[in-house]
XYZ file of C-alpha atoms in Angstrom:
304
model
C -88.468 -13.848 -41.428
C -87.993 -15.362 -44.479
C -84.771 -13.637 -45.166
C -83.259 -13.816 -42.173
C -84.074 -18.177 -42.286
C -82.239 -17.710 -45.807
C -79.016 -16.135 -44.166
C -78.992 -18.521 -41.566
C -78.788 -21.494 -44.179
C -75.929 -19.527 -46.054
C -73.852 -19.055 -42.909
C -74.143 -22.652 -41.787
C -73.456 -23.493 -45.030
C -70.162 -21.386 -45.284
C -69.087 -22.639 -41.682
C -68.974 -26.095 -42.711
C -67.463 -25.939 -46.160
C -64.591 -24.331 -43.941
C -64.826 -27.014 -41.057
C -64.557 -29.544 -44.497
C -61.438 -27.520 -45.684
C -59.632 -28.046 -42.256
C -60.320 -31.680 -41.866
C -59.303 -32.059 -45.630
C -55.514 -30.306 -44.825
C -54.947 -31.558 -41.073
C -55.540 -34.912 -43.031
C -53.635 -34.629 -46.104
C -56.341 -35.163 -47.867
C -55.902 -32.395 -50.383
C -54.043 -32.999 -53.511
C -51.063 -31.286 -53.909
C -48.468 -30.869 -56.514
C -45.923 -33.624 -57.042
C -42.737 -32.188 -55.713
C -40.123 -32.772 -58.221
C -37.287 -34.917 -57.462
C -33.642 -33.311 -58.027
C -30.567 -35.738 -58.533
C -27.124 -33.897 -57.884
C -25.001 -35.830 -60.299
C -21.028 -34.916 -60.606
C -19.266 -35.027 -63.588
C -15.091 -35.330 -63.698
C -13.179 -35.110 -66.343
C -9.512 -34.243 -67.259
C -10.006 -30.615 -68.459
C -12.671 -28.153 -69.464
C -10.754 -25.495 -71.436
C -11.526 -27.259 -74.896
C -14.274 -27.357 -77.490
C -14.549 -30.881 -77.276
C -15.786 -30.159 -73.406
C -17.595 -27.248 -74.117
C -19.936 -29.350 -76.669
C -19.899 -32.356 -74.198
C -21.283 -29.950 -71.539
C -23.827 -28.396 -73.803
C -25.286 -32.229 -73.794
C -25.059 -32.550 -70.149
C -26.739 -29.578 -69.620
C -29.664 -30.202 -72.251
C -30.554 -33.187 -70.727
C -30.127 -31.769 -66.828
C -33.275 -29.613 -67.743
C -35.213 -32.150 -68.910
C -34.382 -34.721 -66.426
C -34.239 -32.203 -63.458
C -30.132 -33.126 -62.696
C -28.473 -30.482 -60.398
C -24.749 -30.984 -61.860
C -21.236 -30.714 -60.308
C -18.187 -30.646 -62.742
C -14.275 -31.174 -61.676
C -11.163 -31.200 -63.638
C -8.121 -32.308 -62.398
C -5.617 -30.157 -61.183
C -2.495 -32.206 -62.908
C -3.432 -33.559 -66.196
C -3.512 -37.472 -66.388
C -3.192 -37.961 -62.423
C -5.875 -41.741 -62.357
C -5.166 -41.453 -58.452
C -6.283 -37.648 -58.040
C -9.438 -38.929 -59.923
C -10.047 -41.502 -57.547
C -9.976 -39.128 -54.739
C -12.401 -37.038 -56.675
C -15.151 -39.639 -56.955
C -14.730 -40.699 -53.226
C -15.152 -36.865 -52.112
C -18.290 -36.461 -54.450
C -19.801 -39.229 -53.320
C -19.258 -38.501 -49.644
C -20.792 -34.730 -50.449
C -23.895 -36.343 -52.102
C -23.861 -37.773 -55.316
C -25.874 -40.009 -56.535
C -24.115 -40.806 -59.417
C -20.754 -40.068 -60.898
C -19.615 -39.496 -64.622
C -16.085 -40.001 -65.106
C -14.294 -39.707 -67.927
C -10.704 -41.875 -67.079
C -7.095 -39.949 -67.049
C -5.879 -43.762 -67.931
C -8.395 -46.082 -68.735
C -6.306 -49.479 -67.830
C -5.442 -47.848 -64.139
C -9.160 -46.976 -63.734
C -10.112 -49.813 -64.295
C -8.019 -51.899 -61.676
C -8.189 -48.885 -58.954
C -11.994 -48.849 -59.274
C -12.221 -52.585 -58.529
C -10.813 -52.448 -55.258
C -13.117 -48.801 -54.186
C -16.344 -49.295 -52.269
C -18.822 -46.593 -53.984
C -22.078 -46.109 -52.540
C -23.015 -44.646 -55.777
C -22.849 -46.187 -59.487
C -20.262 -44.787 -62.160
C -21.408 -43.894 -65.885
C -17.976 -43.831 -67.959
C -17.237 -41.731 -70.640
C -15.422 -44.808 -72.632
C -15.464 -48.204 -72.768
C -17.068 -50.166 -69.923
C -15.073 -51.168 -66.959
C -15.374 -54.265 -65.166
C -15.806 -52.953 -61.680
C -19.119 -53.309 -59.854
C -20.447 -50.020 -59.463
C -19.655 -49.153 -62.926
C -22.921 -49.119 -64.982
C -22.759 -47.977 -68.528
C -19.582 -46.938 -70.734
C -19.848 -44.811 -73.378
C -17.895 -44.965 -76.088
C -17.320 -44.565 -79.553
C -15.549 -47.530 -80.915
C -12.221 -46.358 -81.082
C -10.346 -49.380 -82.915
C -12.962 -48.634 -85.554
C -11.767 -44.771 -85.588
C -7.918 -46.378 -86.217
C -9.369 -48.471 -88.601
C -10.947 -46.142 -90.833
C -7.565 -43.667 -89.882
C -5.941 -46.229 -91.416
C -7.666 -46.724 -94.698
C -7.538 -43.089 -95.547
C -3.672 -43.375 -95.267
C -3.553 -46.357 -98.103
C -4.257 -43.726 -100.322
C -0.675 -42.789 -100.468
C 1.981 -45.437 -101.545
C 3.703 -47.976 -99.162
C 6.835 -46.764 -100.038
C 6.575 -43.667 -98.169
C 7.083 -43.736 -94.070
C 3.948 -43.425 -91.951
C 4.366 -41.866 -88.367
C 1.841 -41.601 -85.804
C 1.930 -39.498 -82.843
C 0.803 -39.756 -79.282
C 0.752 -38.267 -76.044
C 1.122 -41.644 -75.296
C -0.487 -44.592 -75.819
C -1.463 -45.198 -71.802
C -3.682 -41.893 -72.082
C -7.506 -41.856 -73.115
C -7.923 -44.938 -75.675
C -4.895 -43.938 -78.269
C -4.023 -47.532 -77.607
C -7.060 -49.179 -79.497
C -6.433 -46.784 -81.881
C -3.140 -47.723 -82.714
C -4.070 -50.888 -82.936
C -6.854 -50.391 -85.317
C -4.585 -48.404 -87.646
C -1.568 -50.837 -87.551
C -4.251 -53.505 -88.606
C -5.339 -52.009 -91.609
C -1.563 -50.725 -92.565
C 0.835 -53.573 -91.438
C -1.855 -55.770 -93.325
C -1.042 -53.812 -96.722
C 2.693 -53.463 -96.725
C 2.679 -50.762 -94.581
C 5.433 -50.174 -91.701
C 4.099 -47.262 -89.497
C 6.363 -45.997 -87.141
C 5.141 -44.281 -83.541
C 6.253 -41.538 -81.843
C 5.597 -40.128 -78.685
C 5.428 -36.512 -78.521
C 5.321 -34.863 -75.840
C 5.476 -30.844 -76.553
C 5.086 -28.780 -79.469
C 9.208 -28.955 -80.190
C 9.419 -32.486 -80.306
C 6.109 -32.228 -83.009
C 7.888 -29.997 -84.778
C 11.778 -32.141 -84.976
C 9.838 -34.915 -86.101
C 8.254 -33.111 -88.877
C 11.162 -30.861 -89.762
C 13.408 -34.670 -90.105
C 11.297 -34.800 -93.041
C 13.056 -31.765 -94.488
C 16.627 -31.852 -93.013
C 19.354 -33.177 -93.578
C 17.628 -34.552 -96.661
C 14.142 -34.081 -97.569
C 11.701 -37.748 -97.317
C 8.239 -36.912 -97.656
C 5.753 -38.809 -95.255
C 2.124 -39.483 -94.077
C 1.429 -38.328 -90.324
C -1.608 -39.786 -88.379
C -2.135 -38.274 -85.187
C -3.971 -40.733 -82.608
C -5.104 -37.289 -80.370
C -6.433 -34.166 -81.067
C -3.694 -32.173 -79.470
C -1.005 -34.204 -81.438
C -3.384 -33.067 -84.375
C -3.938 -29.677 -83.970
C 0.284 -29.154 -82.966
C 0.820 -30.908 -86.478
C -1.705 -28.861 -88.159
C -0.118 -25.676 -86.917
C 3.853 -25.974 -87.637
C 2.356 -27.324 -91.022
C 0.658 -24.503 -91.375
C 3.619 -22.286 -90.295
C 5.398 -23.400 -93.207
C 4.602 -24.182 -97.167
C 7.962 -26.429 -96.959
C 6.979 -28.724 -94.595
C 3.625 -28.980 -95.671
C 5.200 -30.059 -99.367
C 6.608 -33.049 -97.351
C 4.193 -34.150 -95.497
C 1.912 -35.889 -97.950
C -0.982 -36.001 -95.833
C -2.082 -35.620 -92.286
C -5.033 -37.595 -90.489
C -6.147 -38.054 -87.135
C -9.279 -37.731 -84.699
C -10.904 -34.691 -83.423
C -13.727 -32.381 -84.211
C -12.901 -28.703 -82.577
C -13.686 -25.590 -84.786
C -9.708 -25.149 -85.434
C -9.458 -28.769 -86.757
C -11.902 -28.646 -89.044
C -10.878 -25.083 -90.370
C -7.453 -26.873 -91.146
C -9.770 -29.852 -92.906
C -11.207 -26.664 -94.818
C -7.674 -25.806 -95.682
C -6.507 -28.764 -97.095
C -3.832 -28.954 -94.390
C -5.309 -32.302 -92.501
C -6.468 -34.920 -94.974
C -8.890 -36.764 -93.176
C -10.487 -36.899 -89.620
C -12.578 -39.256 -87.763
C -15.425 -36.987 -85.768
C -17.060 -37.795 -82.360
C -20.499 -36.701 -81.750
C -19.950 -34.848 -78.149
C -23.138 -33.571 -77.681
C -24.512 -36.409 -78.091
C -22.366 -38.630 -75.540
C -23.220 -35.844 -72.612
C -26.924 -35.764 -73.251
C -26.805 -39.510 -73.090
C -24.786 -39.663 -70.253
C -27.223 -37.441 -68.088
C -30.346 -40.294 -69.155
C -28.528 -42.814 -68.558
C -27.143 -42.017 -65.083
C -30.820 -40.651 -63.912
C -31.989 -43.913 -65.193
C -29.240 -46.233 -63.335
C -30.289 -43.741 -59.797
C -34.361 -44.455 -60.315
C -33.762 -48.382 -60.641
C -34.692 -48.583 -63.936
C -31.552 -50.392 -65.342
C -29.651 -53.271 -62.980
C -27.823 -54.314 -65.879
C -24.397 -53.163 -67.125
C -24.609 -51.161 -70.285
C -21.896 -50.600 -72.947
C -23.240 -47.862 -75.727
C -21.064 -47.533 -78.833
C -21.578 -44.232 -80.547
C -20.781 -44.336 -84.225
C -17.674 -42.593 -85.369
């Protein structure tokens, strides 16, 4: 009798431990995990066929892990088009975004396009910080600073030889402030540098070969992009002639073929950017701007 009192107890014991259970989850009483928030995030840049991308991404994608960031990334389809990057961010915003990281075709047209857009989403800028209102943070490196320094490598050689710098053109990414920080440090000295826009590998290679023909006049290149850089590195490299007349050749960059022509001797002097670090950072800062956590706008200068 005894037993079967025992068995009794058990069972009505059992029944309400389950009737507990079902009042708990009909409730929502039980705890359950934390479901992790995802934030789709698009980056757009110019092109992604370089190093400098490549090791930009690498940051990005570092920090999507840790910060749970589902990421987008678009290139333009013409180089330099401002107004197809416009259209971008609009499209990407409509499809979801909750932030944007741009990285301007032409920094002065961004600037003044973006201030007449209405974004529902905020902007993290891969260079300096734009005025517009949805624009939170720019991140930059401070590019005068890069011309600067460009420029006081170049003093090593006398002010009697010709300096020539070369550009894509000084309306693309921020060749402008660097320009400007190299003709500060050389015009200050007795220094006359001379700029020329080159636009294709031939008109890289007349200018240098006008240091050989018709008469030779050696001269100092400093290259205010990398591709002006690395198309001056390789017709110097093509030839021990024109590398004898050019004196020295400087410029900004950081790909794996630049600095194997720093290894060779061929370019002088370079002033790096940290990639890697400017996409990780990027990522923090945009999740940040999206959870509320910064109203305020934000301009990061990475050293050079």
């Amino acid at each position: 009798m005894k037993r079967v009192e025992k068995n009794r107890w058990l069972f009505l014991a059992f029944v309400l431990v389950l009737v507990v259970l079902y009042l708990l989850s009909s409730t929502n009483l039980i705890l359950h995990d934390k479901k992790t928030e995802i934030f789709p995030i698009s980056v757009i840049v110019e092109k992604t066929s370089d190093e400098d991308y490549e090791k930009l991404r690498k940051g990005m994608d570092r920090a999507a892990e840790e910060f749970h960031v589902d990421l987008s990334f678009i290139t333009l389809y013409e180089p330099n088009d401002q107004t197809q990057q416009f259209q971008l961010i609009s499209r990407e915003i409509s499809d979801g975004a909750r932030a944007v990281i741009l990285s301007p075709a032409n920094p002065q047209e961004a600037g003044m396009g973006l201030e007449t857009m209405v974004l529902n989403s905020p902007l993290i800028i891969l260079g300096n910080l734009l005025p517009a209102r949805q624009v939170k943070v720019g991140i930059s490196i401070d590019y005068q600073e890069a011309g600067r320094l460009l420029g006081e490598a170049a003093r090593e050689n006398s002010s009697a030889l010709p300096v020539y710098m070369l550009t894509e053109g000084l309306e693309y990414g921020y060749a402008q402030e660097i320009y400007d920080g190299v003709c500060q440090v050389l015009e200050g000295n007795g220094y006359s540098p001379v700029l020329h826009t080159i636009h294709s590998p031939e008109d890289c290679r007349r200018l240098i070969e006008s240091t050989v023909y018709p008469q030779k006049q050696a001269a100092v290149l400093i290259a205010l992009d990398e591709e002006s850089l690395e198309r001056a590195a390789r017709i110097m490299e093509d030839s021990t002639v024109y590398a004898e007349n050019i004196r020295a050749l400087y410029g900004i960059g950081g790909t794996t073929r630049l600095l194997n022509y720093l290894d060779k001797g061929i370019i002088r002097g370079m002033a790096v950017h940290n990639w890697f670090d400017e996409g990780y950072l990027s990522i923090e800062k945009a999740v940040s701007v999206i959870q509320g956590e910064s109203w305020e706008k934000e301009e990061i200068t990475m050293e050079v």
